PDB file of C-alpha atoms in Angstrom:
ATOM      1  CA  MET A   1      27.113 -49.693 121.574  1.00 45.00           C
ATOM      2  CA  ALA A   2      30.411 -50.445 121.626  1.00 61.00           C
ATOM      3  CA  CYS A   3      32.837 -49.721 118.288  1.00 60.00           C
ATOM      4  CA  ARG A   4      33.587 -53.776 117.402  1.00 58.00           C
ATOM      5  CA  ASP A   5      29.660 -53.908 116.688  1.00 64.00           C
ATOM      6  CA  ALA A   6      28.913 -51.101 114.640  1.00 58.00           C
ATOM      7  CA  CYS A   7      32.144 -52.468 112.600  1.00 59.00           C
ATOM      8  CA  ARG A   8      30.917 -55.837 112.651  1.00 59.00           C
ATOM      9  CA  GLY A   9      27.494 -53.861 111.681  1.00 59.00           C
ATOM     10  CA  LEU A  10      28.565 -52.593 108.240  1.00 60.00           C
ATOM     11  CA  GLU A  11      30.594 -56.048 107.052  1.00 63.00           C
ATOM     12  CA  GLN A  12      27.810 -58.051 107.099  1.00 60.00           C
ATOM     13  CA  ARG A  13      25.893 -55.263 105.297  1.00 61.00           C
ATOM     14  CA  HIS A  14      28.259 -55.003 102.404  1.00 54.00           C
ATOM     15  CA  ASN A  15      29.133 -59.154 102.731  1.00 57.00           C
ATOM     16  CA  GLY A  16      32.565 -58.525 104.499  1.00 54.00           C
ATOM     17  CA  ILE A  17      33.150 -55.506 103.020  1.00 60.00           C
ATOM     18  CA  PHE A  18      34.602 -55.757  99.074  1.00 57.00           C
ATOM     19  CA  GLY A  19      32.692 -59.366  98.478  1.00 60.00           C
ATOM     20  CA  GLY A  20      34.868 -61.204 101.700  1.00 56.00           C
ATOM     21  CA  CYS A  21      38.004 -59.212 102.525  1.00 61.00           C
ATOM     22  CA  TRP A  22      36.812 -57.847 105.964  1.00 63.00           C
ATOM     23  CA  CYS A  23      39.476 -56.022 106.023  1.00 70.00           C
ATOM     24  CA  THR A  24      41.720 -58.222 106.145  1.00 66.00           C
ATOM     25  CA  TYR A  25      44.147 -58.242 102.439  1.00 66.00           C
ATOM     26  CA  PHE A  26      46.545 -55.837 103.445  1.00 68.00           C
ATOM     27  CA  HIS A  27      47.507 -57.840 106.700  1.00 62.00           C
ATOM     28  CA  ASP A  28      49.807 -60.598 106.064  1.00 69.00           C
ATOM     29  CA  CYS A  29      46.772 -63.289 105.924  1.00 66.00           C
ATOM     30  CA  ALA A  30      49.709 -66.304 106.336  1.00 61.00           C
ATOM     31  CA  GLU A  31      46.257 -67.617 109.432  1.00 68.00           C
ATOM     32  CA  ARG A  32      43.580 -66.628 107.555  1.00 65.00           C
ATOM     33  CA  GLY A  33      40.774 -69.824 106.562  1.00 66.00           C
ATOM     34  CA  PRO A  34      38.721 -69.846 103.173  1.00 68.00           C
ATOM     35  CA  GLY A  35      36.016 -68.049 102.450  1.00 71.00           C
ATOM     36  CA  TYR A  36      33.548 -65.292 103.863  1.00 67.00           C
ATOM     37  CA  GLU A  37      33.749 -67.164 107.311  1.00 73.00           C
ATOM     38  CA  GLY A  38      37.439 -67.355 106.530  1.00 75.00           C
ATOM     39  CA  GLY A  39      37.920 -63.941 106.525  1.00 71.00           C
ATOM     40  CA  ARG A  40      35.300 -62.885 109.224  1.00 72.00           C
ATOM     41  CA  ALA A  41      37.204 -64.806 112.095  1.00 76.00           C
ATOM     42  CA  PHE A  42      40.831 -64.202 110.590  1.00 72.00           C
ATOM     43  CA  LYS A  43      39.414 -60.217 111.783  1.00 71.00           C
ATOM     44  CA  GLN A  44      38.178 -61.469 115.284  1.00 74.00           C
ATOM     45  CA  LEU A  45      41.292 -62.511 115.774  1.00 77.00           C
ATOM     46  CA  MET A  46      43.476 -59.799 114.678  1.00 71.00           C
ATOM     47  CA  VAL A  47      40.782 -57.183 116.502  1.00 74.00           C
ATOM     48  CA  GLU A  48      41.823 -59.366 119.875  1.00 79.00           C
ATOM     49  CA  ALA A  49      45.460 -59.296 118.890  1.00 79.00           C
ATOM     50  CA  GLY A  50      45.153 -55.526 117.974  1.00 78.00           C
ATOM     51  CA  VAL A  51      46.484 -55.384 114.801  1.00 74.00           C
ATOM     52  CA  ALA A  52      43.199 -54.058 113.691  1.00 75.00           C
ATOM     53  CA  HIS A  53      43.111 -50.726 113.591  1.00 82.00           C
ATOM     54  CA  ALA A  54      40.543 -48.198 112.022  1.00 81.00           C
ATOM     55  CA  ALA A  55      38.973 -44.513 112.584  1.00 87.00           C
ATOM     56  CA  LEU A  56      34.918 -45.268 112.493  1.00 86.00           C
ATOM     57  CA  VAL A  57      32.903 -42.883 111.584  1.00 89.00           C
ATOM     58  CA  MET A  58      30.130 -43.186 112.996  1.00 87.00           C
ATOM     59  CA  VAL A  59      25.558 -42.058 112.279  1.00 88.00           C
ATOM     60  CA  GLY A  60      24.215 -42.225 115.829  1.00 88.00           C
ATOM     61  CA  ASP A  61      25.078 -46.395 116.908  1.00 84.00           C
ATOM     62  CA  GLU A  62      25.470 -46.660 113.106  1.00 85.00           C
ATOM     63  CA  ALA A  63      29.436 -47.015 111.821  1.00 83.00           C
ATOM     64  CA  ILE A  64      28.912 -45.724 108.167  1.00 85.00           C
ATOM     65  CA  ALA A  65      32.512 -45.576 106.670  1.00 88.00           C
ATOM     66  CA  TRP A  66      35.751 -46.070 108.636  1.00 87.00           C
ATOM     67  CA  ALA A  67      39.495 -46.016 107.389  1.00 92.00           C
ATOM     68  CA  GLU A  68      41.884 -48.490 107.930  1.00 90.00           C
ATOM     69  CA  TYR A  69      45.443 -47.866 109.503  1.00 94.00           C
ATOM     70  CA  GLY A  70      48.613 -49.726 110.689  1.00 92.00           C
ATOM     71  CA  THR A  71      52.630 -49.896 110.487  1.00 93.00           C
ATOM     72  CA  PRO A  72      53.592 -51.375 107.353  1.00 94.00           C
ATOM     73  CA  ASP A  73      54.770 -54.817 109.610  1.00 91.00           C
ATOM     74  CA  GLU A  74      51.381 -54.267 110.503  1.00 90.00           C
ATOM     75  CA  LEU A  75      49.443 -53.820 106.952  1.00 88.00           C
ATOM     76  CA  PRO A  76      52.289 -55.380 104.648  1.00 88.00           C
ATOM     77  CA  ASN A  77      50.379 -55.899 102.112  1.00 83.00           C
ATOM     78  CA  ILE A  78      49.970 -52.797  99.372  1.00 85.00           C
ATOM     79  CA  HIS A  79      49.185 -53.127  96.208  1.00 81.00           C
ATOM     80  CA  HIS A  80      51.833 -52.917  93.181  1.00 87.00           C
ATOM     81  CA  SER A  81      55.001 -53.952  96.373  1.00 87.00           C
ATOM     82  CA  LYS A  82      57.646 -54.744  93.916  1.00 90.00           C
ATOM     83  CA  GLN A  83      57.932 -51.805  92.459  1.00 92.00           C
ATOM     84  CA  TYR A  84      57.335 -49.562  95.791  1.00 87.00           C
ATOM     85  CA  LEU A  85      59.856 -51.420  97.256  1.00 89.00           C
ATOM     86  CA  ALA A  86      62.199 -50.838  94.554  1.00 91.00           C
ATOM     87  CA  GLU A  87      61.241 -47.032  94.983  1.00 93.00           C
ATOM     88  CA  ALA A  88      61.228 -46.360  98.093  1.00 91.00           C
ATOM     89  CA  ASP A  89      62.958 -43.831  99.834  1.00 92.00           C
ATOM     90  CA  VAL A  90      61.576 -44.018 103.073  1.00 92.00           C
ATOM     91  CA  MET A  91      59.860 -46.087 105.225  1.00 95.00           C
ATOM     92  CA  PRO A  92      56.443 -44.724 106.501  1.00 97.00           C
ATOM     93  CA  ASP A  93      55.768 -45.245 109.968  1.00 98.00           C
ATOM     94  CA  TYR A  94      51.869 -45.580 108.627  1.00 98.00           C
ATOM     95  CA  ARG A  95      49.783 -46.718 106.363  1.00 95.00           C
ATOM     96  CA  ILE A  96      46.276 -45.846 105.668  1.00 95.00           C
ATOM     97  CA  THR A  97      45.501 -48.680 103.382  1.00 91.00           C
ATOM     98  CA  CYS A  98      41.655 -48.435 103.082  1.00 87.00           C
ATOM     99  CA  ILE A  99      38.474 -46.537 103.066  1.00 91.00           C
ATOM    100  CA  PHE A 100      35.180 -47.857 102.980  1.00 86.00           C
ATOM    101  CA  VAL A 101      32.278 -45.633 103.010  1.00 89.00           C
ATOM    102  CA  ASP A 102      28.323 -47.679 103.578  1.00 85.00           C
ATOM    103  CA  LYS A 103      26.920 -48.057 100.154  1.00 84.00           C
ATOM    104  CA  ARG A 104      23.996 -45.293 101.542  1.00 87.00           C
ATOM    105  CA  TYR A 105      26.398 -42.345 102.345  1.00 88.00           C
ATOM    106  CA  ARG A 106      28.582 -42.933  99.324  1.00 85.00           C
ATOM    107  CA  ARG A 107      29.080 -39.083  97.509  1.00 85.00           C
ATOM    108  CA  GLN A 108      28.715 -37.026 101.375  1.00 89.00           C
ATOM    109  CA  GLN A 109      32.592 -36.705 101.770  1.00 90.00           C
ATOM    110  CA  TYR A 110      32.401 -39.794 105.240  1.00 93.00           C
ATOM    111  CA  ALA A 111      35.980 -40.777 103.374  1.00 92.00           C
ATOM    112  CA  LYS A 112      37.325 -37.542 103.638  1.00 95.00           C
ATOM    113  CA  VAL A 113      35.672 -37.526 107.185  1.00 96.00           C
ATOM    114  CA  ALA A 114      37.823 -41.264 107.327  1.00 95.00           C
ATOM    115  CA  LEU A 115      40.902 -40.044 106.165  1.00 96.00           C
ATOM    116  CA  ALA A 116      40.908 -36.958 108.456  1.00 97.00           C
ATOM    117  CA  GLY A 117      40.087 -38.925 112.069  1.00 96.00           C
ATOM    118  CA  ALA A 118      42.762 -41.436 110.864  1.00 96.00           C
ATOM    119  CA  LEU A 119      45.255 -38.885 110.667  1.00 98.00           C
ATOM    120  CA  ASP A 120      43.673 -37.839 114.552  1.00 97.00           C
ATOM    121  CA  LEU A 121      44.530 -40.915 116.460  1.00 96.00           C
ATOM    122  CA  ILE A 122      47.975 -41.217 114.315  1.00 97.00           C
ATOM    123  CA  ALA A 123      48.828 -37.723 116.132  1.00 98.00           C
ATOM    124  CA  ALA A 124      47.083 -39.338 119.545  1.00 97.00           C
ATOM    125  CA  GLN A 125      50.223 -42.644 119.222  1.00 96.00           C
ATOM    126  CA  GLY A 126      52.785 -39.873 118.929  1.00 97.00           C
ATOM    127  CA  GLY A 127      52.548 -38.845 114.724  1.00 98.00           C
ATOM    128  CA  GLY A 128      54.662 -39.179 112.073  1.00 98.00           C
ATOM    129  CA  VAL A 129      55.417 -40.170 108.121  1.00 98.00           C
ATOM    130  CA  VAL A 130      52.201 -40.847 106.623  1.00 98.00           C
ATOM    131  CA  GLU A 131      51.117 -42.533 103.596  1.00 96.00           C
ATOM    132  CA  GLY A 132      48.839 -43.451 101.682  1.00 94.00           C
ATOM    133  CA  TYR A 133      47.894 -44.965  98.087  1.00 92.00           C
ATOM    134  CA  PRO A 134      44.926 -43.019  97.080  1.00 92.00           C
ATOM    135  CA  HIS A 135      44.303 -43.574  92.854  1.00 86.00           C
ATOM    136  CA  GLU A 136      44.157 -41.299  90.318  1.00 83.00           C
ATOM    137  CA  ILE A 137      40.716 -40.656  88.515  1.00 77.00           C
ATOM    138  CA  GLY A 138      40.787 -39.699  85.061  1.00 66.00           C
ATOM    139  CA  GLU A 139      38.808 -38.652  82.687  1.00 59.00           C
ATOM    140  CA  LYS A 140      36.611 -41.978  82.708  1.00 61.00           C
ATOM    141  CA  ARG A 141      34.231 -42.409  86.252  1.00 61.00           C
ATOM    142  CA  MET A 142      35.918 -46.155  88.137  1.00 53.00           C
ATOM    143  CA  ASN A 143      33.436 -48.453  89.937  1.00 54.00           C
ATOM    144  CA  ASN A 144      33.361 -47.070  93.512  1.00 54.00           C
ATOM    145  CA  SER A 145      34.943 -51.045  94.370  1.00 51.00           C
ATOM    146  CA  PHE A 146      38.400 -49.853  92.859  1.00 53.00           C
ATOM    147  CA  VAL A 147      38.480 -46.238  94.500  1.00 57.00           C
ATOM    148  CA  TYR A 148      38.763 -48.838  97.990  1.00 66.00           C
ATOM    149  CA  ASN A 149      41.412 -45.583  98.592  1.00 77.00           C
ATOM    150  CA  GLY A 150      39.712 -42.405  97.970  1.00 84.00           C
ATOM    151  CA  THR A 151      41.631 -39.650  95.279  1.00 88.00           C
ATOM    152  CA  ARG A 152      44.838 -38.131  95.016  1.00 92.00           C
ATOM    153  CA  THR A 153      42.620 -35.169  94.964  1.00 92.00           C
ATOM    154  CA  MET A 154      41.111 -36.222  98.747  1.00 93.00           C
ATOM    155  CA  TYR A 155      44.348 -36.778 100.022  1.00 95.00           C
ATOM    156  CA  GLU A 156      45.932 -33.025  98.252  1.00 96.00           C
ATOM    157  CA  GLN A 157      42.741 -31.779 100.537  1.00 96.00           C
ATOM    158  CA  ALA A 158      44.131 -33.019 103.495  1.00 97.00           C
ATOM    159  CA  GLY A 159      47.801 -31.763 103.906  1.00 98.00           C
ATOM    160  CA  PHE A 160      49.401 -35.456 101.939  1.00 97.00           C
ATOM    161  CA  GLU A 161      52.171 -34.544  98.740  1.00 98.00           C
ATOM    162  CA  PHE A 162      52.733 -36.717  96.451  1.00 96.00           C
ATOM    163  CA  VAL A 163      55.659 -38.789  95.628  1.00 96.00           C
ATOM    164  CA  ARG A 164      55.230 -40.924  92.643  1.00 93.00           C
ATOM    165  CA  SER A 165      52.738 -43.379  90.923  1.00 91.00           C
ATOM    166  CA  LYS A 166      52.638 -46.032  92.245  1.00 87.00           C
ATOM    167  CA  GLY A 167      51.070 -49.056  89.370  1.00 82.00           C
ATOM    168  CA  LEU A 168      48.521 -48.038  86.626  1.00 81.00           C
ATOM    169  CA  LYS A 169      46.393 -46.092  88.420  1.00 82.00           C
ATOM    170  CA  ASN A 170      47.858 -45.748  92.160  1.00 87.00           C
ATOM    171  CA  THR A 171      49.753 -43.409  93.246  1.00 92.00           C
ATOM    172  CA  VAL A 172      52.467 -42.571  97.125  1.00 94.00           C
ATOM    173  CA  MET A 173      50.951 -39.578  98.780  1.00 96.00           C
ATOM    174  CA  ARG A 174      53.164 -38.604 102.200  1.00 98.00           C
ATOM    175  CA  ARG A 175      52.280 -35.783 105.334  1.00 98.00           C
ATOM    176  CA  THR A 176      53.943 -36.220 108.517  1.00 98.00           C
ATOM    177  CA  VAL A 177      51.397 -36.168 111.265  1.00 98.00           C
ATOM    178  CA  GLN A 178      52.558 -34.032 114.192  1.00 98.00           C
ATOM    179  CA  PRO A 179      51.368 -35.850 117.634  1.00 97.00           C
ATOM    180  CA  ALA A 180      48.764 -34.709 119.776  1.00 93.00           C
TER     181      ALA A 180
END
């Protein structure tokens, strides 16, 4: 089964991911049409243009998780971007903007597997400075929909260092990935 077909299955099982985002939110969405169909068509356009990148986690022929990554030019729309840009000391070579796990497989460490896969793909593409924007989880449990990029703890376990807070419960984490 082709990767795109497996990925499409995951998207369809979850109503286009997060209610129709299709993992397009962090891209420049000027060409995206309205609604569910607009998101799906825009995602296909980005895949065909080679600007949609993700590490897929597979169980058999079924995609069960992914980590979206790309350059800042490919993924310019990050949450709290005004604050981020005002406080930026360096621009990363790559960003990890979204990690999604099929609801049947959550709380089984697949987000970590997806993150590691994205880092491996970045290494294969020459490596560089990589940023992620995980969430600070406090005492209260957060809804899974709001933890679309994992947690600070997960990123620390993957070798990222805390750079600063961004917004209310978001962080900027950074790591250098050596070329493969």
